[in-house]
Coordinates of C-alpha atoms and ligand atoms in Angstrom, one line a residue:
M10 CA -51.4 46.3 -6.4
R11 CA -50.0 49.1 -4.1
T12 CA -47.6 51.7 -5.5
E13 CA -45.2 51.1 -2.7
D14 CA -45.0 47.4 -3.7
V15 CA -44.2 48.3 -7.2
A16 CA -41.5 50.7 -5.9
Y17 CA -40.1 48.0 -3.7
L18 CA -39.9 45.5 -6.6
A19 CA -38.2 48.1 -8.8
Q20 CA -35.6 49.0 -6.2
M21 CA -34.9 45.3 -5.5
L22 CA -34.5 44.5 -9.2
R23 CA -32.1 47.5 -9.7
R24 CA -30.0 46.5 -6.7
R25 CA -29.8 42.8 -7.5
C26 CA -29.5 42.9 -11.3
G27 CA -28.9 46.5 -12.4
I28 CA -32.2 46.3 -14.2
L29 CA -34.7 49.2 -14.5
L30 CA -38.3 48.1 -14.2
T31 CA -39.8 50.1 -17.0
Q32 CA -43.0 48.1 -17.2
S33 CA -44.8 48.9 -14.0
K34 CA -48.3 48.0 -15.1
P35 CA -49.9 45.8 -12.4
K36 CA -51.1 43.3 -15.1
F37 CA -47.5 42.9 -16.3
I38 CA -46.0 42.4 -12.9
E39 CA -48.8 40.1 -11.7
G40 CA -48.4 38.0 -14.8
R41 CA -44.7 37.7 -14.4
L42 CA -44.9 36.9 -10.7
A43 CA -47.9 34.5 -10.9
P44 CA -45.6 31.3 -11.1
V45 CA -43.5 32.6 -8.2
M46 CA -46.6 33.3 -6.1
R47 CA -47.9 29.8 -6.8
R48 CA -44.5 28.2 -6.0
F49 CA -44.0 30.0 -2.7
G50 CA -47.7 30.0 -1.8
F51 CA -48.6 33.8 -1.8
K52 CA -52.2 34.9 -2.5
D53 CA -51.1 38.3 -4.0
V54 CA -48.2 40.5 -4.8
S55 CA -48.5 42.5 -1.5
A56 CA -48.1 39.3 0.5
L57 CA -45.1 38.4 -1.6
V58 CA -43.5 41.8 -1.1
A59 CA -44.1 41.7 2.6
E60 CA -42.1 38.5 2.8
L61 CA -39.4 39.9 0.5
R62 CA -38.9 42.7 3.0
H63 CA -37.8 40.1 5.5
G64 CA -35.0 39.3 3.1
R65 CA -35.6 35.7 1.9
D66 CA -32.9 35.2 -0.6
A67 CA -34.4 32.3 -2.6
L68 CA -37.6 34.4 -3.0
G69 CA -35.6 37.5 -4.0
R70 CA -33.8 35.4 -6.6
A71 CA -37.0 33.9 -8.0
V72 CA -38.7 37.3 -8.2
S73 CA -35.8 38.9 -9.9
E74 CA -35.5 36.1 -12.5
A75 CA -39.3 36.3 -13.1
L76 CA -39.1 40.0 -13.8
T77 CA -36.2 39.8 -16.3
T78 CA -36.7 39.1 -20.0
N79 CA -35.2 35.8 -21.3
E80 CA -36.3 36.2 -24.9
S81 CA -33.7 34.8 -27.3
S82 CA -33.4 32.8 -30.6
F83 CA -30.8 30.8 -32.6
F84 CA -28.8 33.1 -34.9
R85 CA -30.6 36.1 -33.6
D86 CA -29.7 39.0 -35.9
P87 CA -28.2 36.8 -38.6
D88 CA -25.9 39.6 -40.0
V89 CA -24.1 39.6 -36.6
F90 CA -23.4 35.8 -36.9
A91 CA -22.4 36.3 -40.6
A92 CA -19.9 39.0 -39.5
F93 CA -18.6 36.8 -36.7
R94 CA -18.1 33.8 -39.1
D95 CA -16.8 35.7 -42.1
S96 CA -14.7 38.6 -40.6
V97 CA -14.1 38.4 -36.9
L98 CA -13.3 34.7 -36.6
P99 CA -10.9 34.5 -39.6
A100 CA -9.1 37.6 -38.3
L101 CA -8.7 36.1 -34.8
L102 CA -7.6 32.7 -36.1
T103 CA -4.8 34.4 -38.1
R104 CA -3.8 36.5 -35.1
R105 CA -3.9 33.6 -32.7
Q106 CA -2.2 31.1 -35.0
S107 CA 1.0 30.9 -32.8
V108 CA -0.9 30.1 -29.6
K109 CA -3.9 28.3 -31.2
R110 CA -6.2 29.4 -28.3
L111 CA -9.5 31.2 -28.3
R112 CA -11.8 32.2 -25.5
I113 CA -15.4 33.3 -26.3
W114 CA -18.0 34.3 -23.7
S115 CA -21.7 34.6 -24.1
A116 CA -22.4 36.8 -21.1
A117 CA -26.2 36.7 -20.8
C118 CA -26.9 33.5 -22.6
A119 CA -30.6 33.0 -21.6
A120 CA -31.6 29.4 -22.6
G121 CA -28.4 28.9 -24.7
Q122 CA -29.5 29.7 -28.2
E123 CA -26.8 32.3 -28.6
V124 CA -23.9 30.1 -27.4
Y125 CA -25.1 27.1 -29.4
S126 CA -25.2 29.3 -32.5
I127 CA -21.6 30.2 -31.9
A128 CA -20.8 26.6 -31.2
M129 CA -22.3 25.5 -34.6
I130 CA -20.1 28.0 -36.4
L131 CA -17.0 26.9 -34.5
D132 CA -17.9 23.2 -35.1
D133 CA -17.8 23.9 -38.9
L134 CA -14.1 24.8 -38.6
K135 CA -13.1 21.5 -36.8
L136 CA -10.7 23.6 -34.7
S137 CA -9.9 20.9 -32.1
S138 CA -8.7 18.5 -34.8
R139 CA -6.4 21.3 -36.0
G140 CA -4.8 21.6 -32.6
W141 CA -6.8 24.6 -31.3
S142 CA -8.0 24.9 -27.8
V143 CA -11.3 26.8 -27.7
D144 CA -13.0 27.9 -24.4
L145 CA -16.7 28.6 -25.0
I146 CA -18.2 30.0 -21.8
A147 CA -21.9 30.8 -21.3
S148 CA -23.3 32.5 -18.3
D149 CA -26.6 34.0 -17.1
L150 CA -28.0 35.5 -14.0
S151 CA -30.8 32.9 -14.0
A152 CA -30.0 29.4 -12.6
D153 CA -33.2 28.2 -14.4
M154 CA -32.0 29.5 -17.7
I155 CA -28.5 27.9 -17.2
A156 CA -30.2 24.6 -16.4
R157 CA -32.2 24.8 -19.6
A158 CA -29.2 25.8 -21.6
E159 CA -27.2 22.9 -20.2
Q160 CA -30.0 20.5 -21.2
G161 CA -30.2 22.0 -24.6
V162 CA -33.8 21.0 -25.1
Y163 CA -36.0 23.2 -27.3
S164 CA -39.4 23.2 -28.8
H165 CA -39.8 22.7 -32.5
F166 CA -41.0 26.3 -32.7
E167 CA -37.8 27.6 -31.0
V168 CA -35.6 25.6 -33.3
Q169 CA -37.5 26.5 -36.5
R170 CA -37.1 30.2 -35.6
G171 CA -33.4 30.2 -36.6
I172 CA -32.0 26.8 -37.5
P173 CA -31.8 26.0 -41.2
P174 CA -32.5 22.4 -42.2
D175 CA -28.8 21.4 -42.8
R176 CA -27.8 22.6 -39.3
F177 CA -30.9 20.9 -37.8
V178 CA -29.7 17.6 -39.3
A179 CA -26.2 18.1 -38.1
H180 CA -26.8 19.2 -34.6
F181 CA -30.3 18.3 -33.3
L182 CA -32.1 15.1 -32.3
E183 CA -35.9 15.0 -32.3
E184 CA -37.4 13.7 -29.1
G185 CA -41.2 13.8 -29.6
A186 CA -42.4 17.4 -29.1
H187 CA -38.8 18.6 -28.5
C188 CA -35.4 18.7 -30.1
R189 CA -32.2 18.2 -28.2
V190 CA -28.9 19.8 -29.1
S191 CA -26.2 17.2 -30.0
E192 CA -23.9 16.0 -27.3
R193 CA -21.0 17.3 -29.4
L194 CA -22.2 20.9 -29.2
R195 CA -23.1 20.6 -25.5
R196 CA -19.6 19.4 -24.7
M197 CA -18.1 22.5 -26.3
V198 CA -19.7 24.8 -23.8
T199 CA -19.0 25.5 -20.1
F200 CA -22.0 26.9 -18.3
R201 CA -22.1 29.0 -15.2
T202 CA -24.7 31.1 -13.3
F203 CA -23.2 34.6 -13.0
N204 CA -24.5 38.1 -12.3
L205 CA -22.9 40.8 -14.4
L206 CA -22.9 43.1 -11.4
D207 CA -20.5 40.7 -9.6
S208 CA -16.7 40.6 -9.9
F209 CA -15.2 39.3 -13.2
G210 CA -12.2 38.0 -11.3
W211 CA -12.7 34.4 -12.6
L212 CA -12.2 35.5 -16.2
E213 CA -9.3 36.8 -18.2
D214 CA -7.9 37.0 -21.7
V215 CA -11.3 36.8 -23.5
D216 CA -11.1 37.2 -27.3
I217 CA -14.8 37.8 -27.9
V218 CA -17.7 38.7 -25.6
F219 CA -21.2 38.4 -26.8
C220 CA -23.1 40.6 -24.3
R221 CA -26.3 41.2 -26.3
N222 CA -29.7 42.4 -25.3
V223 CA -29.0 42.6 -21.6
L224 CA -27.5 46.0 -21.0
M225 CA -30.5 47.6 -22.7
Y226 CA -32.4 46.7 -19.5
F227 CA -29.8 48.2 -17.1
E228 CA -29.7 51.6 -15.5
P229 CA -26.9 53.8 -17.0
R230 CA -24.4 53.4 -14.1
A231 CA -24.7 49.6 -14.1
K232 CA -24.2 49.6 -17.9
A233 CA -21.1 51.7 -17.6
A234 CA -19.7 49.5 -14.8
V235 CA -20.2 46.3 -16.8
L236 CA -18.6 47.8 -19.9
D237 CA -15.5 48.8 -18.0
K238 CA -15.3 45.4 -16.4
L239 CA -15.6 43.7 -19.8
A240 CA -12.7 45.8 -21.1
E241 CA -10.6 44.6 -18.2
V242 CA -11.1 40.9 -19.0
M243 CA -10.7 41.2 -22.7
L244 CA -7.6 40.9 -24.8
P245 CA -6.6 44.3 -26.3
D246 CA -7.4 43.1 -29.8
G247 CA -10.6 41.3 -28.9
Y248 CA -14.2 42.1 -29.8
L249 CA -17.3 43.0 -27.9
V250 CA -20.6 42.3 -29.4
L251 CA -23.7 44.2 -28.2
G252 CA -27.4 44.0 -29.2
R253 CA -29.0 46.1 -32.0
V254 CA -30.2 48.9 -29.7
E255 CA -27.2 48.9 -27.4
T256 CA -24.1 51.1 -27.5
T257 CA -21.0 52.0 -25.5
K258 CA -21.4 55.7 -26.5
G259 CA -21.7 58.0 -23.5
L260 CA -21.1 55.1 -21.1
S261 CA -17.6 53.9 -21.5
D262 CA -14.4 55.2 -23.1
C263 CA -13.0 51.7 -23.3
F264 CA -14.6 50.7 -26.7
R265 CA -15.0 52.1 -30.2
P266 CA -17.6 50.8 -32.7
L267 CA -16.1 49.0 -35.6
P268 CA -16.9 50.6 -39.0
D269 CA -19.3 48.7 -41.2
M270 CA -19.9 46.0 -38.5
P271 CA -23.0 47.0 -36.6
G272 CA -22.9 45.6 -33.0
F273 CA -19.2 45.0 -32.9
Y274 CA -16.8 47.1 -30.7
A275 CA -13.0 47.0 -30.2
P276 CA -11.3 47.8 -26.9
I277 CA -9.4 51.1 -26.9
A278 CA -6.0 50.0 -25.4
A279 CA -5.2 53.4 -23.9
A280 CA -8.5 53.5 -22.1
L281 CA -8.5 50.0 -20.7
P282 CA -8.7 50.2 -16.9
R283 CA -5.8 47.7 -16.4
A284 CA -3.6 49.7 -18.8
A285 CA -4.4 52.9 -16.9
A286 CA -3.6 51.1 -13.6
G287 CA -0.4 49.7 -14.9
Ligands
SAM3 C1 -33.1 39.1 -23.5 S1 -32.0 37.9 -22.9 C2 -30.7 37.9 -24.1 C3 -30.2 36.6 -24.5 C4 -29.2 36.6 -25.6 N1 -28.0 37.3 -25.2 C5 -29.7 37.2 -26.9 O1 -29.3 38.3 -27.3 O2 -30.6 36.6 -27.5 C6 -31.4 38.7 -21.5 C7 -30.7 37.7 -20.4 O3 -30.0 38.5 -19.5 C8 -30.0 37.9 -18.3 N2 -29.7 38.9 -17.2 C9 -30.4 39.9 -16.8 N3 -29.8 40.6 -15.8 C10 -28.5 40.0 -15.7 C11 -27.4 40.2 -14.9 N4 -27.4 41.2 -14.0 N5 -26.4 39.4 -15.0 C12 -26.4 38.4 -15.9 N6 -27.4 38.1 -16.7 C13 -28.5 38.9 -16.6 C14 -31.4 37.4 -18.2 O4 -31.6 36.4 -17.2 C15 -31.7 37.0 -19.6 O5 -31.5 35.6 -19.8

């Protein structure tokens, strides 16, 4: 693989998705791109890059998606979901008691494990029968991931990685080698293909954003821009949830970490872009 091809792929990934290609070993790139090369009929990466330079959008999308990491699991980092269930959610339900409305966004949902974990916790509370309106939105850059998430079909291995037996019985149906998330959970979620580099104009008044394990792959300027945009669409007393190795520190003045709640951040009202503008 030629150095200039790797450089072209890195630059394209950064421009399209904000992501830094840190793994530039030919074996890694060729492995990730093998299915795309088969699908579009290229004999090697150089031929694929030559075509990319002509600007074929479908190919650019497929290559970007192949080079991004979609790893996820149900109840990933269980302490985060415990804090969501035991602290964040009760506090928000108290504060929103008069409006009985919640909006939760899983902003890089991969194949849906994160949003269905949230949905299971919400389902325990039977909020709709208590008059609450809950918007649960899940988005991802990858249309393939969104299609998988919408189907809600997982291997036994994927399910066993995070779902305890009682939740399995309540929310999954076995279909041969696979397990399907119940219709009830699927109906709770609105899915959408969305690139975090694009405008957040379609969203407002979000109570909780789960934006976990995606900004860690971004270059610093893109991380900062996404964090500032997140602050704009969140309610001032909302919560941002980041992944284990992610932080807002040094990137955005719009959030502060919440003490004793690793991964959780609160907007800083005075620093919110819309407060500053108004
Ligand atoms: C490692 S997964 C994280 C999934 C889940 N949030 C979790 O923590 O388990 C990262 C996801 O971010 C998505 N992604 C990468 N760049 C993105 C972008 N610019 N906009 C939206 N999603 C993006 C990828 O498609 C991938 O599904």
